[in-house]
Short mmCIF file of C-alpha atoms and ligand atoms in Angstrom, two decimals:
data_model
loop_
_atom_site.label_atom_id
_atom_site.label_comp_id
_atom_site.label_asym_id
_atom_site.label_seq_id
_atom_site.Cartn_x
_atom_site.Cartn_y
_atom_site.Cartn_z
CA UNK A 1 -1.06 58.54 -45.48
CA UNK A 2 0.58 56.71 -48.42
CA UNK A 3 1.59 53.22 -48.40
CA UNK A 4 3.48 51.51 -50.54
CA UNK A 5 2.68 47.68 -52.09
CA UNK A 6 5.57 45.61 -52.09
CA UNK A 7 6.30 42.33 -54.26
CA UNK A 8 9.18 40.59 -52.81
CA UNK A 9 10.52 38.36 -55.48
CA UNK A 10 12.68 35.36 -53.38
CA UNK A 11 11.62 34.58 -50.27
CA UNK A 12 14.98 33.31 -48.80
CA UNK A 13 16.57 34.96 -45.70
CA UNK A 14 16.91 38.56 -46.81
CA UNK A 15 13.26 39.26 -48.41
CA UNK A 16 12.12 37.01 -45.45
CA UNK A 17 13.82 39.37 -42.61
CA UNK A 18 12.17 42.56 -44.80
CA UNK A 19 8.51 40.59 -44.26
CA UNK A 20 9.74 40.46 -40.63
CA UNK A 21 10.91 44.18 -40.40
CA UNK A 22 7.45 45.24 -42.01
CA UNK A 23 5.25 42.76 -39.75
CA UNK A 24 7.03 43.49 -36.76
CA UNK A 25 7.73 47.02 -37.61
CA UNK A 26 5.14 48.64 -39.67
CA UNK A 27 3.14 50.64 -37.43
CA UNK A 28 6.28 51.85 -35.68
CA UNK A 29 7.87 52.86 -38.88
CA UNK A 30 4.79 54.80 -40.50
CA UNK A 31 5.25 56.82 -37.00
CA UNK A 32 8.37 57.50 -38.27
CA UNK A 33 8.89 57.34 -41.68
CA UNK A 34 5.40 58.94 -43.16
CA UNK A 35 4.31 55.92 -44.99
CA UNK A 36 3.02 52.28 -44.66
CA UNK A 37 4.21 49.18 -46.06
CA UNK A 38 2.05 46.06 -47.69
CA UNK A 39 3.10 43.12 -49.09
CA UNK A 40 0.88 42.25 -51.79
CA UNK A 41 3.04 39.52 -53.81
CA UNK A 42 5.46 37.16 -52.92
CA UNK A 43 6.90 34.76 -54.96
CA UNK A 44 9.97 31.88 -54.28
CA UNK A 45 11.59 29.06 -55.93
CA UNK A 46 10.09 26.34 -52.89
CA UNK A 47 7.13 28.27 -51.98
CA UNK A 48 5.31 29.12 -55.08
CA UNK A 49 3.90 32.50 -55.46
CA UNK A 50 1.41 34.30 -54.05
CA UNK A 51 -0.81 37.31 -54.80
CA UNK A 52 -3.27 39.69 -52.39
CA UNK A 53 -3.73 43.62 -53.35
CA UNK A 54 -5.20 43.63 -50.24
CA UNK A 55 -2.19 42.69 -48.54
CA UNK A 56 -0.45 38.96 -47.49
CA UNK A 57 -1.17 38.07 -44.36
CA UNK A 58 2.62 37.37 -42.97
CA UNK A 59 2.23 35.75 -40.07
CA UNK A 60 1.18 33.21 -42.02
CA UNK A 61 4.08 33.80 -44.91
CA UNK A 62 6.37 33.68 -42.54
CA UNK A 63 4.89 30.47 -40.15
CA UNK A 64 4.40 28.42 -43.28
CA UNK A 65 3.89 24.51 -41.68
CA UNK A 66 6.80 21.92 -42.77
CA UNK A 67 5.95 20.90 -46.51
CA UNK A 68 2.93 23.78 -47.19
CA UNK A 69 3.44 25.87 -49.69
CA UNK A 70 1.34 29.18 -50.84
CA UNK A 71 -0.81 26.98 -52.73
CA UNK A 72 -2.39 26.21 -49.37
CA UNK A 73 -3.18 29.55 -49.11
CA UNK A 74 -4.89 30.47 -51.92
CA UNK A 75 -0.88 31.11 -54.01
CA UNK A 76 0.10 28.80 -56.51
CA UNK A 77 3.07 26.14 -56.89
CA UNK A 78 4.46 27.53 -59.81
CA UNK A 79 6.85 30.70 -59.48
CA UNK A 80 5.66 32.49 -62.75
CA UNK A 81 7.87 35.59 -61.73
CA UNK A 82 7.63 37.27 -65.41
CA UNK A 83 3.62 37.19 -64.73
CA UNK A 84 3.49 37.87 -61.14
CA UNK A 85 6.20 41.25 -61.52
CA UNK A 86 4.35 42.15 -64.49
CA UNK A 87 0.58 41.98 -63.10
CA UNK A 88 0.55 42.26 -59.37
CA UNK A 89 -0.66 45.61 -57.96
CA UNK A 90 3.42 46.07 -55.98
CA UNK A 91 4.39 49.47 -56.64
CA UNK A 92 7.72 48.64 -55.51
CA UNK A 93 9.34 45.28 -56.13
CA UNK A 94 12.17 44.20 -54.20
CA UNK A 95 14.61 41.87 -55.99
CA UNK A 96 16.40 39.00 -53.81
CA UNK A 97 16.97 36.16 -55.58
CA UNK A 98 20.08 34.16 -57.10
CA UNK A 99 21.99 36.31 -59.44
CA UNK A 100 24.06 34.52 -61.80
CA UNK A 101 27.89 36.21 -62.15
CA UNK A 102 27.92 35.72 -65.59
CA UNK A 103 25.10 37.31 -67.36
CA UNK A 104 23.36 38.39 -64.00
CA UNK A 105 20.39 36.33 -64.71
CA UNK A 106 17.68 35.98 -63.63
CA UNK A 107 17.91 38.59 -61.70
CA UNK A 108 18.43 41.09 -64.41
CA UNK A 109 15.32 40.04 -66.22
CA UNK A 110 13.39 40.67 -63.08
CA UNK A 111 14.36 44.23 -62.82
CA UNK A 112 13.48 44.92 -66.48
CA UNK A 113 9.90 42.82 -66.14
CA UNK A 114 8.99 45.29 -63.18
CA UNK A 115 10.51 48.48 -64.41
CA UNK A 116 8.98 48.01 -67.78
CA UNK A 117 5.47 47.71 -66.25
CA UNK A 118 6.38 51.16 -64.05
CA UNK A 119 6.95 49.63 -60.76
CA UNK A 120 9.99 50.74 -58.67
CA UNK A 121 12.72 48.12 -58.10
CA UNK A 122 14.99 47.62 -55.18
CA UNK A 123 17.79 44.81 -54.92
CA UNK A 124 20.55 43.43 -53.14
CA UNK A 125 21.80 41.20 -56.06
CA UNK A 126 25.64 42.68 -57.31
CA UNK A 127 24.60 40.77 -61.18
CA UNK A 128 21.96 43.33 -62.21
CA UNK A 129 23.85 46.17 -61.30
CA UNK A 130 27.31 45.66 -61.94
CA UNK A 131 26.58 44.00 -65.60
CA UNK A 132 23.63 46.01 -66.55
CA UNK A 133 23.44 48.99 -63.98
CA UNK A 134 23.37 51.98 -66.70
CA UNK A 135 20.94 49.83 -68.94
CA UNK A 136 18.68 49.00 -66.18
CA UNK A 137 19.09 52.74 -64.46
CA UNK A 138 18.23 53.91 -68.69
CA UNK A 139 14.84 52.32 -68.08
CA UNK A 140 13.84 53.50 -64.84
CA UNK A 141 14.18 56.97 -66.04
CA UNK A 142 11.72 56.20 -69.40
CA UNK A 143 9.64 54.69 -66.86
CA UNK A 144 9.23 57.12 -64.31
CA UNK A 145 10.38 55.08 -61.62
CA UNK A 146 13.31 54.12 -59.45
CA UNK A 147 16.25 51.73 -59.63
CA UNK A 148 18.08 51.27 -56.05
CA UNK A 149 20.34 48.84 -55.14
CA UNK A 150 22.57 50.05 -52.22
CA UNK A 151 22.40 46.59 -50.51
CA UNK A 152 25.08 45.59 -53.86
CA UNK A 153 27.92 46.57 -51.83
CA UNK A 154 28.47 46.36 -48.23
CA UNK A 155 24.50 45.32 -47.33
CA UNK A 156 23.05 48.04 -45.78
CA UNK A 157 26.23 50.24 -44.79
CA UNK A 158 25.35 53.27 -46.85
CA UNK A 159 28.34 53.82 -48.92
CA UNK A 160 26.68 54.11 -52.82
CA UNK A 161 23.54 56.15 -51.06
CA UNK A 162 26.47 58.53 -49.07
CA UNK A 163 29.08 58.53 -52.25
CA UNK A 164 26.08 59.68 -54.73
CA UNK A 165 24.08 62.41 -52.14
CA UNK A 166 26.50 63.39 -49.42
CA UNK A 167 29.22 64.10 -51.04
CA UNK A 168 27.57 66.76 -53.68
CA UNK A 169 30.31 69.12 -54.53
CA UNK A 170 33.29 66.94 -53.94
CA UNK A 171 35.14 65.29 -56.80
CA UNK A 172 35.82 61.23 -55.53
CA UNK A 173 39.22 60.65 -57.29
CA UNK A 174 39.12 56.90 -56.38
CA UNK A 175 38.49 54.66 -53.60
CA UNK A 176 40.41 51.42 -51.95
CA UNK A 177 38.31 48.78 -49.62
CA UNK A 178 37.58 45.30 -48.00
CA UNK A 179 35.07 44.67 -49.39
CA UNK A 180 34.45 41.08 -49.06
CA UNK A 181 34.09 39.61 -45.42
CA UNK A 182 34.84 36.41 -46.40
CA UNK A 183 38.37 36.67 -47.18
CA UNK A 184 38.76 39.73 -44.60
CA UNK A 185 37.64 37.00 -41.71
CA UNK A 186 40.15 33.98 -43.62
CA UNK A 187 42.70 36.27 -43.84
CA UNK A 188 42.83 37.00 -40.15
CA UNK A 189 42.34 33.48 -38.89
CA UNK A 190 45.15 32.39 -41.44
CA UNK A 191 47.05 34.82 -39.58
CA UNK A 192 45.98 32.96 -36.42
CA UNK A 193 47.62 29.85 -38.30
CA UNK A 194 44.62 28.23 -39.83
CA UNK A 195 45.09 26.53 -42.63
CA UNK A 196 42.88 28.12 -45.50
CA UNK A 197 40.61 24.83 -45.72
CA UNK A 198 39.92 25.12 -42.08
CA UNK A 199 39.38 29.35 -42.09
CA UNK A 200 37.29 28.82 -45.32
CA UNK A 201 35.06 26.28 -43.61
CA UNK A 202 34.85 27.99 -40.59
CA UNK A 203 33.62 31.44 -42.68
CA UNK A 204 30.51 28.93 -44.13
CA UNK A 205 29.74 28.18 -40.47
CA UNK A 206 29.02 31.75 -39.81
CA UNK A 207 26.74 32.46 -42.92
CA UNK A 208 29.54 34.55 -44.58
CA UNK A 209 30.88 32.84 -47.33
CA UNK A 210 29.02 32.21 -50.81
CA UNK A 211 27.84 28.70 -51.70
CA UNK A 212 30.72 28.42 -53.92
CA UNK A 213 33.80 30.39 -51.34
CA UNK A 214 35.81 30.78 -54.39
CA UNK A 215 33.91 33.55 -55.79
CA UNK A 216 34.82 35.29 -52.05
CA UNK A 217 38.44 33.85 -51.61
CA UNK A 218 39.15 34.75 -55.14
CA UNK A 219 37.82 38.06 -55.51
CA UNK A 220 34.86 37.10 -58.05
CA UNK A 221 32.59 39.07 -55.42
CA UNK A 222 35.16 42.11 -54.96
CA UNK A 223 35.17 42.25 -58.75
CA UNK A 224 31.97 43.10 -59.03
CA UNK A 225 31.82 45.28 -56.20
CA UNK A 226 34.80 47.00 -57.01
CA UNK A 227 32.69 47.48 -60.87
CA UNK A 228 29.89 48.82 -59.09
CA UNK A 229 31.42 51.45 -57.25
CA UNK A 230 33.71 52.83 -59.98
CA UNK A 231 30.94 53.09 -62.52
CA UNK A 232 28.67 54.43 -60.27
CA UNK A 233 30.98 56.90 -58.28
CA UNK A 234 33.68 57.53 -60.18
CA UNK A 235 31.61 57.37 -63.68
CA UNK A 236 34.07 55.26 -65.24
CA UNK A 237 32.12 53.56 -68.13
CA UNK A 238 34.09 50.14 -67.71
CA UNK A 239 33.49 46.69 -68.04
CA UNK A 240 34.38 43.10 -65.54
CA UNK A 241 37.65 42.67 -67.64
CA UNK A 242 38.37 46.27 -66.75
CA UNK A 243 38.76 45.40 -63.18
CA UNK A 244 41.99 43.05 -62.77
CA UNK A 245 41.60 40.21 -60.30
CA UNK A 246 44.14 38.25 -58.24
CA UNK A 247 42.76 36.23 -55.21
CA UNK A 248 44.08 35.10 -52.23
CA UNK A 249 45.78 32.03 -53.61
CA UNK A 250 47.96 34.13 -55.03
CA UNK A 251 49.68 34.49 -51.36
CA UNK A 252 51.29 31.87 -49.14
CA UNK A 253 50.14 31.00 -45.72
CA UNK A 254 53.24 31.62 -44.24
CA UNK A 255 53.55 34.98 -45.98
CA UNK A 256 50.01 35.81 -44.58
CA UNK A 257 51.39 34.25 -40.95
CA UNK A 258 54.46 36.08 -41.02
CA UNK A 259 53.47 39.35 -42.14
CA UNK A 260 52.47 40.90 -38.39
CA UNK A 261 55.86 40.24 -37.38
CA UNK A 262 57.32 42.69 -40.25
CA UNK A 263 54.77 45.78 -39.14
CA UNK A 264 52.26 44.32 -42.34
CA UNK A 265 48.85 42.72 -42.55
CA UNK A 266 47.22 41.12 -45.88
CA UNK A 267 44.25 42.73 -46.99
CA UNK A 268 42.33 41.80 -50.02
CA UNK A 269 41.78 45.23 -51.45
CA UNK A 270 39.33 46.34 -54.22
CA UNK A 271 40.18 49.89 -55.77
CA UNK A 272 40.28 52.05 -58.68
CA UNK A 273 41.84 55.46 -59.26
CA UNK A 274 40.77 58.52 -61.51
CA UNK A 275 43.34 59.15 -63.76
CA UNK A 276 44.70 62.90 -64.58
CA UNK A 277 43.07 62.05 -68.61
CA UNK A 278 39.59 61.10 -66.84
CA UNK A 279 39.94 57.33 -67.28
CA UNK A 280 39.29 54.95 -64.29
CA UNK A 281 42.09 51.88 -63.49
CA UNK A 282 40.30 49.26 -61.24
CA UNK A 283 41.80 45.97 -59.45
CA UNK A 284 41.25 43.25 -57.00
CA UNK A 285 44.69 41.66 -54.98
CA UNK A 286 45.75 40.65 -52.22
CA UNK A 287 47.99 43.47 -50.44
CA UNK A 288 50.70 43.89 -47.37
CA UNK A 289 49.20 47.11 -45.83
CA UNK A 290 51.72 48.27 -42.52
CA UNK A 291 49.86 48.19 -39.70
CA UNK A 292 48.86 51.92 -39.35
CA UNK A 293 47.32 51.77 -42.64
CA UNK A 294 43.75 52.63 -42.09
CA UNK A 295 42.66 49.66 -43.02
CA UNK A 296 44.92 47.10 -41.70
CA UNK A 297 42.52 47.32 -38.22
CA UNK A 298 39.16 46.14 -40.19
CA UNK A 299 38.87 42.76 -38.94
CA UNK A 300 36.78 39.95 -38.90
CA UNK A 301 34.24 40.25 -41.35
CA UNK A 302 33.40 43.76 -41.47
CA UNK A 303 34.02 45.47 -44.39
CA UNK A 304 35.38 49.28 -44.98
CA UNK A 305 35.73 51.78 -47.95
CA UNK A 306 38.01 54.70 -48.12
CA UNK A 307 37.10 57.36 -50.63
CA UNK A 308 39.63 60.19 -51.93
CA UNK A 309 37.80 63.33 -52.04
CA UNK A 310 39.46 66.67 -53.56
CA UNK A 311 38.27 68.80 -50.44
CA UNK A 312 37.85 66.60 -47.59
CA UNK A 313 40.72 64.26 -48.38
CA UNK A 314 39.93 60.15 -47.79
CA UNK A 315 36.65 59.72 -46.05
CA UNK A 316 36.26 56.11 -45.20
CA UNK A 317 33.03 53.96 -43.86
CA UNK A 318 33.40 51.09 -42.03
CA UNK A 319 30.23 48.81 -40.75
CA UNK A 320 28.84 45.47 -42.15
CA UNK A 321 28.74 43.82 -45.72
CA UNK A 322 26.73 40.87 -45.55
CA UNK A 323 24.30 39.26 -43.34
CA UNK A 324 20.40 38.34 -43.82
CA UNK A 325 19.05 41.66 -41.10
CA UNK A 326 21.78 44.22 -42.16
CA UNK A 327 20.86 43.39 -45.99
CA UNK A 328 17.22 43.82 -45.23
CA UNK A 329 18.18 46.91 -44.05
CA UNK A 330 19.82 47.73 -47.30
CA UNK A 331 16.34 47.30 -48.67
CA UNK A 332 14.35 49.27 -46.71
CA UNK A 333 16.67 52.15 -46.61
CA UNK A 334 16.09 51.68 -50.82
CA UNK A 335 12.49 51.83 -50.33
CA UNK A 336 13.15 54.71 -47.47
CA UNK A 337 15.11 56.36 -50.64
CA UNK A 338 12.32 56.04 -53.46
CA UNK A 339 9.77 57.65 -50.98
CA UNK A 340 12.40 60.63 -50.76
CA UNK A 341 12.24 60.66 -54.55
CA UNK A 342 8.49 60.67 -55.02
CA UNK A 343 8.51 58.89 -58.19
CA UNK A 344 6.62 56.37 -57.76
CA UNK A 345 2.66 55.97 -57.90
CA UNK A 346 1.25 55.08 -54.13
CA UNK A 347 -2.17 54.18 -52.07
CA UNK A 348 -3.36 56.63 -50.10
N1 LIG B 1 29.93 36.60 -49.35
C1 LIG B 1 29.99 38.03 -49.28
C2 LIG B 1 31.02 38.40 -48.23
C3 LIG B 1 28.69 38.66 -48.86
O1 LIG B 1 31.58 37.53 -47.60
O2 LIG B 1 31.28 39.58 -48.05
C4 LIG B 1 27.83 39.22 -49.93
O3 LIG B 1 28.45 39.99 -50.89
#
């Protein structure tokens, strides 16, 4: 049966849960799925790296005593990532690191290391794929191998996977989402009568919001999403300054309080429309949706994305868009995804 080596490259909560999910999981999921999964490299900022083609051990990876690193365990100290992507034995190496908004760095230059020496990549990281997505995609395809990234947008709810497959013979004239649950969850308890302060800090309680919450109360992260989706979807060729962007301090707490009481509910919304002439608009801003709006009802943090289809009409997912196990998920389903494809070179 084949099995596929895996390098995770950060070994922070989401890579972590994916050691989990394969430790806990494997022999369950080879029942079911057709293949195995190793883990033959693993490499992280604290941690060091560490290499074994005959697989990690990870109950140990994962049970690492306070203050040990991987160079108690035969790793190193230093997190060489260009050398470990380009020489460990992964066939498929899956990307969850920081990702600079910027230039999309590092993570960018760990998707070309490992596609340039044939290895499949997966990622959850928006940078790679929103600022160098057709690039990056370019290379795969002179590689032979695969470039997935549906954890990007939404974690592991399948909209870029569903968009791209399912909906084969159906022209997608544009979507409109939530499609940050940072701001969805604010919004709501602002609507409570939070102050923002208070509904921001209680967001970074949960785990939603970013380090920095700007880049979620702002729409940095619904930018890029928003990018994502109409270059990939809608094949709109278009750049960040494309997509305009107006966050939520562009609205008043007591317009955001009030608005229930006038049939309307704030909704950051991320969209972008297929013009009659071909060419793609794209924005990020706060909106009054009324109440029966289809997405005036996604609370909390979820997230939801309505496509307009020519033949079905608006089809619209709704399910999570951030958290450490549902953006796991988003990585196996790549690596679920890449097996369908049978690109890549395996073990048997
Ligand atoms: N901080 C993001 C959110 C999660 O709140 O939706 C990852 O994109």
């Amino acid at each position: 049966m084949t099995t596929y080596d895996l390098a995770l490259i950060g070994f922070g909560g989401v890579n972590r849960t994916l050691a989990e999910i394969v430790h806990d999981r494997g022999e369950a999921l080879r029942a079911e799925l057709g293949f195995g999964l190793r883990i033959v490299a693993i490499t992280d900022l604290r941690l060091g790296s560490l290499m074994k083609a005959e697989g990690i051990d990870l109950a140990m990876a994962l049970h690492l005593g306070h203050g040990e690193t991987f160079a108690d365990h035969g790793g190193s100290k230093d997190t060489n990532n260009e050398s470990v992507i380009r020489n460990c034995t992964a066939d498929i190496v899956c990307e969850a690191t920081f990702t600079n908004p910027e230039d999309g760095e590092p993570a960018v230059s760990h998707v070309r290391w490992a596609l340039e020496s044939g290895k499949s990549v997966c990622t959850t990281n928006k940078g790679p794929v929103a600022l160098r997505g057709p690039e990056l995609e370019k290379l795969a395809e002179e590689n032979g191998v695969r470039f997935e990234f549906e954890g990007a947008v939404m974690s592991g709810t399948p909209v870029i996977r569903l968009a791209k497959q399912m909906f084969a013979g159906l022209a997608i004239n544009g979507f409109e989402g939530i499609l940050n649950g940072t701001s969805n969850y604010v919004l709501g308890r602002m609507e409570a009568g939070l102050d923002l302060a208070s509904a921001i800090s209680e967001a970074q309680e949960l785990g939603y919001a970013e380090a920095n919450p700007s880049a979620d109360i702002e729409g940095y992260d619904v930018q890029l999403k928003v990018l994502i989706l109409a270059n990939e979807l809608l094949g709109a060729g278009i750049t960040l300054q494309d997509v305009s962007r107006e966050g939520l301090s562009s609205v008043s707490s007591a317009d955001i309080e009030k608005a229930p009481a006038q049939g309307m509910r704030w909704k950051l919304i991320g969209s972008a429309r297929k013009k009659s002439d071909g060419t793609v608009t794209a924005s990020v801003k706060p909106v009054a949706l009324p109440m029966d709006h289809g997405l005036a009802g996604i609370s909390g943090a979820t997230n939801a994305v309505s496509f307009g289809t020519d033949l079905l009409g608006p089809v619209t997912v709704s399910g999570p868009g951030a958290g450490r196990v549902e953006t796991a998920y988003a990585l196996l389903s790549d690596i679920i995804a890449i097996h369908a494809a049978k690109k890549v070179p395996s073990h048997a």
